[in-house]
CSV table of C-alpha atoms in Angstrom, one decimal:
chain,number,residue,atom,x,y,z
M,30,MET,CA,-16.9,24.2,8.9
M,31,GLU,CA,-15.4,26.7,11.4
M,32,THR,CA,-14.4,30.0,9.8
M,33,GLY,CA,-11.5,32.3,10.5
M,34,PHE,CA,-7.9,32.0,11.5
M,35,THR,CA,-8.1,28.7,13.4
M,36,PHE,CA,-5.1,26.4,13.4
M,37,ALA,CA,-6.9,23.9,11.2
M,38,ASN,CA,-8.0,26.5,8.7
M,39,THR,CA,-4.5,28.1,8.5
M,40,LEU,CA,-2.9,24.7,8.0
M,41,ALA,CA,-5.3,23.8,5.2
M,42,ALA,CA,-4.9,27.3,3.6
M,43,LEU,CA,-1.1,27.1,3.7
M,44,LEU,CA,-1.1,23.7,2.1
M,45,THR,CA,-3.5,25.0,-0.6
M,46,ILE,CA,-1.3,28.0,-1.3
M,47,GLY,CA,1.8,25.7,-1.3
M,48,ILE,CA,0.3,23.6,-4.1
M,49,ILE,CA,-1.0,26.5,-6.1
M,50,SER,CA,2.4,28.2,-5.8
M,51,PHE,CA,3.7,25.7,-8.4
M,52,LEU,CA,1.9,27.7,-11.1
M,53,TRP,CA,4.5,30.5,-10.4
M,54,LYS,CA,7.5,28.1,-10.4
M,55,ASP,CA,8.8,25.0,-8.7
M,56,ASN,CA,9.7,26.2,-5.2
M,57,LEU,CA,10.5,25.0,-1.7
M,58,LEU,CA,7.0,25.4,-0.3
M,59,TYR,CA,5.5,23.3,-3.2
M,60,LYS,CA,8.1,20.6,-2.7
M,61,ILE,CA,7.3,20.3,1.0
M,62,CYS,CA,3.6,20.2,0.3
M,63,GLU,CA,4.1,17.6,-2.5
M,64,ALA,CA,6.3,15.3,-0.2
M,65,LEU,CA,3.7,15.6,2.6
M,66,PHE,CA,0.9,14.8,0.1
M,67,VAL,CA,2.7,11.6,-1.0
M,68,GLY,CA,3.3,10.4,2.5
M,69,VAL,CA,-0.2,11.3,3.9
M,70,SER,CA,-1.9,9.8,0.8
M,71,ALA,CA,0.0,6.5,1.3
M,72,GLY,CA,-0.8,6.5,5.0
M,73,TYR,CA,-4.5,7.4,4.4
M,74,TRP,CA,-5.0,4.4,2.0
M,75,PHE,CA,-3.0,2.2,4.3
M,76,VAL,CA,-5.4,2.9,7.1
M,77,ILE,CA,-8.6,2.8,5.0
M,78,LEU,CA,-7.7,-0.5,3.4
M,79,TYR,CA,-6.9,-2.0,6.9
M,80,TYR,CA,-10.3,-1.0,8.3
M,81,GLN,CA,-12.4,-1.6,5.2
M,82,ASN,CA,-10.9,-4.8,3.9
M,83,LEU,CA,-8.3,-6.5,6.1
M,84,LEU,CA,-10.0,-6.1,9.5
M,85,PRO,CA,-13.6,-7.3,8.5
M,86,LYS,CA,-12.7,-9.7,5.7
M,87,LEU,CA,-9.6,-11.4,7.0
M,88,PHE,CA,-8.9,-10.8,10.7
M,89,ASP,CA,-12.6,-10.9,11.9
M,90,ASN,CA,-13.4,-13.9,9.7
M,91,LEU,CA,-10.4,-15.9,10.9
M,92,GLY,CA,-10.7,-14.9,14.5
M,93,ILE,CA,-7.4,-13.0,14.8
M,94,THR,CA,-9.3,-9.9,16.1
M,95,GLN,CA,-10.8,-12.0,18.9
M,96,ILE,CA,-7.4,-13.4,19.9
M,97,PHE,CA,-6.2,-9.8,20.5
M,98,GLY,CA,-9.2,-8.9,22.6
M,99,GLY,CA,-11.4,-7.3,19.9
M,100,ASP,CA,-15.1,-8.0,19.6
M,101,PRO,CA,-16.5,-8.0,16.1
M,102,GLY,CA,-19.8,-9.5,17.3
M,103,GLU,CA,-19.3,-13.2,16.5
M,104,PRO,CA,-16.6,-15.9,17.0
M,105,GLY,CA,-14.1,-16.3,14.2
M,106,ALA,CA,-13.2,-19.5,12.3
M,107,LEU,CA,-10.3,-20.3,14.7
M,108,GLN,CA,-12.6,-20.0,17.8
M,109,VAL,CA,-15.1,-22.3,16.1
M,110,LEU,CA,-12.4,-24.8,15.3
M,111,PHE,CA,-10.8,-24.9,18.7
M,112,ASN,CA,-13.9,-24.4,20.9
M,113,GLU,CA,-16.6,-26.3,19.0
M,114,GLY,CA,-14.3,-28.7,17.1
M,115,ARG,CA,-15.7,-28.0,13.6
M,116,ALA,CA,-14.2,-26.4,10.5
M,117,ASP,CA,-15.9,-23.3,9.4
M,118,SER,CA,-15.9,-22.4,5.7
M,119,ARG,CA,-14.4,-19.0,6.7
M,120,LEU,CA,-11.1,-20.9,7.5
M,121,LEU,CA,-10.5,-20.7,3.7
M,122,TYR,CA,-9.8,-17.0,4.2
M,123,ILE,CA,-6.4,-18.1,5.5
M,124,PHE,CA,-5.4,-18.7,1.8
M,125,ALA,CA,-6.3,-15.1,1.0
M,126,GLY,CA,-4.0,-14.0,3.9
M,127,ILE,CA,-1.2,-16.2,2.7
M,128,LEU,CA,-1.5,-14.8,-0.9
M,129,GLY,CA,-1.4,-11.3,0.6
M,130,ILE,CA,1.7,-12.0,2.6
M,131,MET,CA,3.3,-13.6,-0.5
M,132,LEU,CA,2.6,-10.3,-2.3
M,133,LEU,CA,4.6,-8.4,0.4
M,134,MET,CA,7.6,-10.7,-0.3
M,135,ARG,CA,8.1,-8.5,-3.4
M,136,LEU,CA,9.9,-6.2,-0.9
M,137,LEU,CA,12.6,-8.8,-0.4
M,138,PRO,CA,14.8,-9.1,-3.6
M,139,ASN,CA,15.9,-12.7,-3.0
M,140,ILE,CA,12.4,-14.2,-2.8
M,141,GLY,CA,10.5,-11.5,-4.7
M,142,TRP,CA,9.4,-14.1,-7.3
M,143,ILE,CA,7.0,-15.5,-4.7
M,144,ALA,CA,4.8,-12.5,-5.4
M,145,ARG,CA,4.0,-13.9,-8.8
M,146,TRP,CA,1.4,-16.2,-7.3
M,147,PRO,CA,-0.9,-13.5,-5.9
M,148,ILE,CA,-0.2,-11.3,-9.0
M,149,ALA,CA,-1.3,-14.3,-11.1
M,150,PHE,CA,-4.4,-14.7,-8.9
M,151,THR,CA,-5.3,-11.0,-9.2
M,152,VAL,CA,-4.7,-10.8,-12.9
M,153,GLY,CA,-6.7,-14.1,-13.5
M,154,THR,CA,-9.6,-12.9,-11.4
M,155,THR,CA,-9.7,-9.5,-13.1
M,156,ALA,CA,-9.5,-11.0,-16.6
M,157,GLY,CA,-12.3,-13.5,-15.8
M,158,LEU,CA,-14.5,-10.7,-14.2
M,159,TYR,CA,-13.8,-8.2,-17.1
M,160,PHE,CA,-14.3,-10.8,-19.8
M,161,VAL,CA,-17.9,-11.3,-18.6
M,162,SER,CA,-18.8,-7.9,-17.3
M,163,TYR,CA,-17.4,-5.8,-20.1
M,164,PHE,CA,-18.9,-8.0,-22.8
M,165,HIS,CA,-22.3,-8.0,-21.0
M,166,SER,CA,-22.6,-4.4,-19.8
M,167,ASN,CA,-20.5,-2.5,-22.3
M,168,ALA,CA,-20.5,-4.3,-25.6
M,169,MET,CA,-24.0,-5.9,-25.6
M,170,ALA,CA,-25.8,-3.4,-23.5
M,171,GLN,CA,-24.4,-0.4,-25.6
M,172,LEU,CA,-25.3,-2.2,-28.8
M,173,GLU,CA,-28.8,-2.9,-27.6
M,174,SER,CA,-29.3,0.8,-26.7
M,175,SER,CA,-28.0,1.8,-30.1
M,176,ILE,CA,-30.3,-0.3,-32.2
M,177,ILE,CA,-33.3,2.1,-32.3
M,178,PRO,CA,-35.7,3.2,-35.0
M,179,PHE,CA,-35.0,6.2,-37.3
M,180,THR,CA,-38.0,8.1,-36.0
M,181,SER,CA,-36.3,11.3,-35.1
M,182,PHE,CA,-33.2,13.3,-36.0
M,183,ASN,CA,-31.7,12.5,-32.6
M,184,ASN,CA,-32.1,8.8,-33.1
M,185,ILE,CA,-30.4,9.0,-36.5
M,186,ILE,CA,-27.5,10.9,-34.8
M,187,ILE,CA,-27.1,8.1,-32.2
M,188,VAL,CA,-27.1,5.3,-34.7
M,189,VAL,CA,-25.0,6.9,-37.4
M,190,GLY,CA,-22.5,8.2,-34.8
M,191,THR,CA,-22.1,4.8,-33.1
M,192,VAL,CA,-21.8,2.8,-36.4
M,193,THR,CA,-19.4,5.2,-38.1
M,194,GLY,CA,-17.3,5.5,-34.9
M,195,LEU,CA,-17.0,1.7,-34.7
M,196,ILE,CA,-16.1,1.6,-38.4
M,197,TYR,CA,-13.3,4.1,-37.7
M,198,PHE,CA,-11.9,1.4,-35.3
M,199,TYR,CA,-11.9,-1.2,-38.0
M,200,PHE,CA,-8.3,-1.4,-39.1
M,201,SER,CA,-8.3,-4.7,-41.1
M,202,ALA,CA,-9.0,-3.0,-44.5
M,203,GLU,CA,-7.5,0.0,-46.3
M,204,ARG,CA,-9.4,3.2,-45.7
M,205,LYS,CA,-10.5,4.2,-49.2
M,206,GLY,CA,-13.8,4.4,-51.1
M,207,VAL,CA,-17.0,4.0,-49.1
M,208,LEU,CA,-15.1,2.6,-46.0
M,209,GLY,CA,-12.8,5.7,-46.0
M,210,GLY,CA,-15.8,8.1,-46.3
M,211,VAL,CA,-17.7,6.4,-43.5
M,212,ALA,CA,-14.6,6.3,-41.3
M,213,ASN,CA,-14.2,10.0,-41.8
M,214,VAL,CA,-17.7,10.6,-40.5
M,215,GLY,CA,-16.8,8.5,-37.5
M,216,ILE,CA,-13.8,10.7,-36.9
M,217,TRP,CA,-16.1,13.8,-36.8
M,218,PHE,CA,-18.2,12.1,-34.1
M,219,LEU,CA,-15.2,11.1,-32.1
M,220,MET,CA,-13.8,14.6,-32.3
M,221,ILE,CA,-17.1,16.0,-31.0
M,222,THR,CA,-17.0,13.4,-28.2
M,223,PHE,CA,-13.4,14.3,-27.2
M,224,GLY,CA,-14.1,18.0,-27.4
M,225,ALA,CA,-17.3,17.6,-25.2
M,226,MET,CA,-15.4,15.4,-22.7
M,227,PHE,CA,-12.6,17.9,-22.6
M,228,GLY,CA,-15.0,20.7,-21.9
M,229,TYR,CA,-16.7,18.8,-19.2
M,230,THR,CA,-13.3,17.9,-17.6
M,231,VAL,CA,-12.2,21.5,-17.6
M,232,MET,CA,-15.4,22.6,-16.0
M,233,SER,CA,-15.0,20.0,-13.2
M,234,ARG,CA,-11.4,21.1,-12.5
M,235,MET,CA,-12.6,24.7,-12.5
M,236,SER,CA,-15.2,23.9,-9.9
M,237,LEU,CA,-12.5,22.3,-7.7
M,238,LEU,CA,-10.4,25.4,-8.1
M,239,ILE,CA,-13.3,27.7,-7.2
M,240,GLY,CA,-13.9,25.5,-4.1
M,241,ARG,CA,-10.3,26.1,-3.0
M,242,PHE,CA,-10.4,29.8,-3.6
M,243,ASP,CA,-13.8,29.9,-1.8
M,244,PHE,CA,-12.1,28.2,1.2
M,245,ILE,CA,-9.2,30.7,1.2
M,246,PHE,CA,-11.2,33.9,0.7
M,247,ALA,CA,-14.5,33.0,2.5
M,248,THR,CA,-13.7,30.4,5.1
M,249,TRP,CA,-10.1,31.4,6.1
M,250,LEU,CA,-9.8,35.1,5.4
M,251,GLY,CA,-13.5,35.9,5.7
M,252,LEU,CA,-13.4,38.4,2.8
M,253,VAL,CA,-16.5,37.1,0.9
W,10,MET,CA,7.8,-24.0,-11.7
W,11,ARG,CA,8.2,-20.3,-11.0
W,12,ARG,CA,6.1,-19.5,-14.1
W,13,GLU,CA,4.0,-22.6,-14.6
W,14,ILE,CA,2.1,-22.5,-11.3
W,15,PRO,CA,1.1,-18.8,-11.7
W,16,LEU,CA,0.0,-19.6,-15.3
W,17,ILE,CA,-2.2,-22.4,-14.0
W,18,LEU,CA,-3.6,-20.2,-11.2
W,19,THR,CA,-4.5,-17.4,-13.7
W,20,ALA,CA,-6.3,-19.9,-15.9
W,21,PHE,CA,-8.1,-21.6,-13.0
W,22,VAL,CA,-9.5,-18.4,-11.4
W,23,GLY,CA,-10.2,-16.8,-14.8
W,24,PHE,CA,-12.3,-19.8,-16.1
W,25,THR,CA,-14.0,-20.0,-12.7
W,26,TYR,CA,-15.3,-16.5,-13.1
W,27,ILE,CA,-16.5,-17.1,-16.7
W,28,LEU,CA,-18.2,-20.4,-15.7
W,29,GLN,CA,-20.1,-18.9,-12.8
W,30,PHE,CA,-21.6,-16.4,-15.2
W,31,PHE,CA,-23.0,-19.2,-17.4
W,32,ILE,CA,-23.7,-21.6,-14.4
W,33,PRO,CA,-24.9,-19.5,-11.5
W,34,HIS,CA,-25.4,-22.5,-9.2
W,35,ALA,CA,-23.3,-24.2,-6.5
W,36,PRO,CA,-20.4,-24.6,-6.4
W,37,PHE,CA,-19.6,-21.9,-9.0
W,38,ASN,CA,-21.7,-19.1,-7.4
W,39,GLN,CA,-20.0,-19.8,-4.0
W,40,LEU,CA,-16.6,-19.8,-5.6
W,41,ASP,CA,-17.4,-16.5,-7.2
W,42,ARG,CA,-18.4,-15.0,-3.8
W,43,MET,CA,-15.3,-16.3,-2.1
W,44,LEU,CA,-12.9,-15.2,-4.9
W,45,ASN,CA,-14.5,-11.7,-4.7
W,46,GLU,CA,-13.7,-11.5,-1.0
W,47,TRP,CA,-10.2,-12.9,-1.5
W,48,ILE,CA,-9.4,-10.3,-4.2
W,49,GLN,CA,-10.4,-7.5,-1.8
W,50,VAL,CA,-8.0,-8.9,0.8
W,51,ILE,CA,-5.2,-9.2,-1.8
W,52,ALA,CA,-6.0,-5.7,-3.1
W,53,ALA,CA,-5.5,-4.3,0.5
W,54,PHE,CA,-2.1,-6.1,0.7
W,55,ALA,CA,-1.2,-4.6,-2.7
W,56,ILE,CA,-1.9,-1.1,-1.4
W,57,TRP,CA,0.2,-1.9,1.6
W,58,LEU,CA,3.0,-3.2,-0.6
W,59,GLY,CA,2.9,0.2,-2.5
W,60,ALA,CA,3.0,2.2,0.8
W,61,LEU,CA,5.8,0.0,2.3
W,62,ASN,CA,7.8,0.2,-0.9
W,63,LEU,CA,7.5,4.0,-0.8
W,64,MET,CA,8.8,3.9,2.8
W,65,LYS,CA,11.7,1.6,1.7
W,66,VAL,CA,12.7,4.0,-1.1
W,67,SER,CA,12.3,7.1,1.1
W,68,LEU,CA,14.4,5.5,3.9
W,69,ASN,CA,17.1,4.5,1.5
W,70,LYS,CA,17.2,8.1,0.2
W,71,VAL,CA,17.5,9.5,3.8
W,72,SER,CA,20.1,7.0,4.9
W,73,ARG,CA,22.3,7.7,1.8
W,74,GLN,CA,21.5,11.4,2.0
W,75,SER,CA,20.9,11.4,-1.7
W,76,GLU,CA,19.6,14.4,-3.6
W,77,ASN,CA,16.4,16.0,-2.0
W,78,TRP,CA,16.6,13.6,1.0
W,79,PRO,CA,14.9,16.1,3.4
W,80,PHE,CA,11.7,15.8,1.3
W,81,ALA,CA,11.9,12.0,1.7
W,82,LEU,CA,12.0,12.7,5.4
W,83,ILE,CA,8.8,14.7,5.1
W,84,THR,CA,7.1,11.9,3.2
W,85,ILE,CA,8.1,9.4,5.9
W,86,PHE,CA,6.8,11.8,8.6
W,87,GLY,CA,3.4,12.2,6.7
W,88,PHE,CA,3.0,8.5,6.3
W,89,LEU,CA,3.9,7.6,9.9
W,90,LEU,CA,1.7,10.4,11.3
W,91,THR,CA,-1.3,9.3,9.3
W,92,VAL,CA,-0.8,5.6,10.1
W,93,ILE,CA,-0.2,6.0,13.8
W,94,VAL,CA,-3.1,8.4,14.3
W,95,GLY,CA,-5.4,6.3,12.1
W,96,LEU,CA,-4.6,2.9,13.5
W,97,PHE,CA,-3.9,3.7,17.2
W,98,LEU,CA,-5.3,7.1,18.1
W,99,SER,CA,-8.7,7.3,16.4
W,100,GLY,CA,-10.9,4.9,18.3
W,101,GLY,CA,-10.6,1.8,16.2
W,102,ARG,CA,-13.5,1.1,13.8
W,103,GLY,CA,-15.0,4.5,14.3
W,104,TYR,CA,-11.8,6.1,12.9
W,105,GLN,CA,-13.7,8.2,10.4
W,106,SER,CA,-16.2,9.7,12.8
W,107,PRO,CA,-16.1,13.6,13.1
W,108,GLY,CA,-13.6,14.7,15.8
W,109,THR,CA,-11.2,11.8,15.5
W,110,GLY,CA,-7.5,12.5,14.7
W,111,PHE,CA,-7.8,10.6,11.4
W,112,ASP,CA,-10.8,12.8,10.4
W,113,TYR,CA,-8.7,15.9,11.4
W,114,ILE,CA,-5.9,14.8,9.1
W,115,TYR,CA,-8.3,14.0,6.3
W,116,ARG,CA,-10.2,17.4,6.4
W,117,ASN,CA,-7.2,19.6,7.1
W,118,ILE,CA,-4.3,18.0,5.3
W,119,TYR,CA,-5.4,15.3,2.8
W,120,ALA,CA,-8.5,16.9,1.3
W,121,PRO,CA,-6.9,20.4,0.8
W,122,LEU,CA,-3.8,18.9,-0.8
W,123,SER,CA,-5.6,16.4,-3.1
W,124,SER,CA,-8.3,18.8,-4.3
W,125,THR,CA,-5.8,21.6,-4.9
W,126,MET,CA,-3.5,19.2,-6.8
W,127,PHE,CA,-6.4,18.2,-9.1
W,128,ALA,CA,-7.6,21.9,-9.3
W,129,THR,CA,-4.2,23.0,-10.7
W,130,LEU,CA,-4.7,20.6,-13.5
W,131,ALA,CA,-7.2,23.1,-14.9
W,132,PHE,CA,-4.3,25.4,-15.8
W,133,TYR,CA,-2.3,22.6,-17.5
W,134,VAL,CA,-5.4,21.4,-19.4
W,135,GLY,CA,-5.9,25.1,-20.5
W,136,SER,CA,-2.3,25.4,-21.8
W,137,ALA,CA,-2.5,22.0,-23.5
W,138,SER,CA,-5.8,23.0,-25.2
W,139,TYR,CA,-4.1,26.2,-26.5
W,140,ARG,CA,-1.8,23.9,-28.5
W,141,ALA,CA,-4.4,21.3,-29.4
W,142,PHE,CA,-7.2,23.6,-30.4
W,143,ARG,CA,-5.7,25.6,-33.1
W,144,ALA,CA,-8.3,25.1,-35.9
W,145,ARG,CA,-5.9,23.9,-38.6
W,146,THR,CA,-8.1,21.0,-39.8
W,147,LYS,CA,-11.8,20.3,-40.0
W,148,GLU,CA,-11.4,17.7,-37.3
W,149,ALA,CA,-9.6,20.0,-34.9
W,150,THR,CA,-12.3,22.7,-35.6
W,151,MET,CA,-15.0,20.3,-34.5
W,152,LEU,CA,-13.1,19.4,-31.3
W,153,LEU,CA,-12.7,23.1,-30.6
W,154,LEU,CA,-16.3,24.0,-31.3
W,155,ALA,CA,-17.7,21.1,-29.2
W,156,ALA,CA,-15.5,22.0,-26.2
W,157,PHE,CA,-16.3,25.7,-26.6
W,158,PHE,CA,-20.1,25.2,-26.6
W,159,VAL,CA,-20.0,22.6,-23.7
W,160,MET,CA,-17.9,24.9,-21.6
W,161,LEU,CA,-19.9,28.1,-22.4
W,162,GLY,CA,-23.2,26.2,-22.0
W,163,ARG,CA,-22.2,25.1,-18.4
W,164,VAL,CA,-21.8,28.6,-17.0
W,165,PRO,CA,-24.5,31.3,-16.6
W,166,ILE,CA,-22.9,33.7,-19.2
W,167,GLY,CA,-23.8,31.1,-21.9
W,168,ASP,CA,-27.5,31.6,-21.4
W,169,TYR,CA,-27.0,35.3,-20.7
W,170,ILE,CA,-25.5,36.0,-24.2
W,171,THR,CA,-28.2,33.9,-25.9
W,172,ALA,CA,-31.1,35.3,-23.8
W,173,PHE,CA,-32.7,36.7,-27.0
W,174,LEU,CA,-33.4,33.1,-28.2
W,175,PRO,CA,-36.5,31.2,-27.0
W,176,LYS,CA,-36.1,28.8,-24.1
W,177,GLY,CA,-34.9,25.4,-25.4
W,178,TYR,CA,-32.6,27.0,-28.0
W,179,ARG,CA,-30.1,28.7,-25.7
W,180,LEU,CA,-26.5,27.7,-25.2
W,181,SER,CA,-27.1,25.5,-22.1
W,182,ASP,CA,-29.7,23.6,-24.1
W,183,PHE,CA,-27.3,23.2,-27.0
W,184,ALA,CA,-24.5,22.0,-24.7
W,185,THR,CA,-27.0,19.4,-23.2
W,186,TRP,CA,-27.9,18.3,-26.7
W,187,ILE,CA,-24.2,17.8,-27.6
W,188,MET,CA,-23.7,15.8,-24.5
W,189,ASN,CA,-26.9,13.7,-25.0
W,190,TYR,CA,-26.6,12.8,-28.7
W,191,PRO,CA,-23.4,13.3,-30.7
W,192,GLN,CA,-21.2,12.8,-27.6
W,193,THR,CA,-23.2,9.8,-26.5
W,194,ALA,CA,-22.9,8.2,-30.0
W,195,GLY,CA,-19.1,8.7,-30.1
W,196,TYR,CA,-18.7,7.6,-26.5
W,197,ARG,CA,-20.7,4.4,-27.3
W,198,ALA,CA,-18.4,3.6,-30.2
W,199,ILE,CA,-15.4,4.0,-27.9
W,200,MET,CA,-17.0,1.9,-25.1
W,201,ILE,CA,-17.8,-0.9,-27.5
W,202,GLY,CA,-14.3,-0.8,-28.9
W,203,ILE,CA,-12.8,-0.9,-25.4
W,204,ALA,CA,-15.1,-3.7,-24.3
W,205,LEU,CA,-14.1,-5.8,-27.3
W,206,GLY,CA,-10.4,-5.1,-26.6
W,207,ILE,CA,-10.8,-6.1,-23.0
W,208,VAL,CA,-12.6,-9.3,-23.9
W,209,SER,CA,-9.8,-10.4,-26.3
W,210,MET,CA,-7.0,-9.4,-23.9
W,211,SER,CA,-8.7,-11.2,-21.0
W,212,LEU,CA,-8.9,-14.3,-23.1
W,213,ARG,CA,-5.2,-14.0,-24.0
W,214,ILE,CA,-4.4,-13.8,-20.3
W,215,ILE,CA,-6.6,-16.7,-19.2
W,216,LEU,CA,-5.2,-18.9,-22.0
W,217,GLY,CA,-1.6,-18.0,-21.1
W,218,ILE,CA,-0.8,-16.4,-24.4
W,219,GLU,CA,-0.2,-13.0,-22.7
W,220,ARG,CA,2.3,-13.5,-19.9
W,221,SER,CA,3.8,-10.0,-19.4
W,222,HIS,CA,2.2,-9.7,-15.9
W,223,LEU,CA,4.6,-12.4,-14.7
W,224,GLY,CA,7.6,-10.3,-15.4
W,225,GLY,CA,10.9,-11.5,-16.9
W,226,GLU,CA,12.7,-14.8,-16.3
W,227,GLU,CA,14.3,-15.2,-12.9
């Protein structure tokens, strides 16, 4: 990265200072940076999703890119249909396009209900996918890794922590007697987990902050 | 019809995914591949819907000159600038290559704004921890100690103040041990709980018992 007072560095530094200034109080510079961030983020993902999903998966497969003079390397389903007279399986992508356009109907209040179809499709797909993948990779795989012999102190910690933590999430019986005691041990393990995860998160945020200060003081101002 | 067809659609695609896991042969494996591609197209339209809705709300704000409307104008400007540069002025499919207008916006506007936004969270997390970490109970004390040792073990000063101890017993080693064993055990219990919750919720959705995603009656 170029160092010093270039236009690009100054712009990036002013935007960084603008966001950090919120720590002092809500001010005009922060509000400008925040509004710009919202707009640029929306635009950024708009462009990314167009090039990474819509263009290769919808427009190239159907042949819409080729109609507008683009060259993705092979004829699309529409070219195959009209030039060779056969139906390519990629023609089915038209349904994905129709569902996508139906989703955009949400913007029109009178026919917004049409968006329920693609929403139902997305929710159904996600539910089906998660039903299988979470059960397989999270529940079963985690259980498999937790059933280990008591040959070391660390193994005992893993087994006891997992089992007591799971018992804490068992809400179908009153927490008293042995169940209450075991659930309490589970709470201790969960507290250690939350504390460790919190510490880890703080450190990752701090490293981002150090990165921004490094940019301002080393790259932009050249003081370090 | 406005609710029945979406319910049937949800059940059909949901069962298709479950079936392809147990029967990974034609036509289920082909259906699975196709649905995966379709969902990516619909996801792109969903992001577009969000962005266009943001523009609709912002344009309404500007046209009515409601409170803080100049900031809505900045949002519109940021969106249009990024979209026009990304779609029309950055060389098509090579839009992310170094030196393109889109890359310039990413490196000098988007990246500084997003990383600073997340970095400032460190301060809010810090002030939240001040309230949460008061060691009033045994459980809160364990939370406090685990966070304290992990944070201290991740920076050089942690090992510096325990330099008198033999290697393998210093603060960084203790932090690693916390992450590898007690933290892993608790995390596994949470992950198994989440997985069981997701499995039961997925089944409710596929069977049409859970219908909140379809919204209210219209």
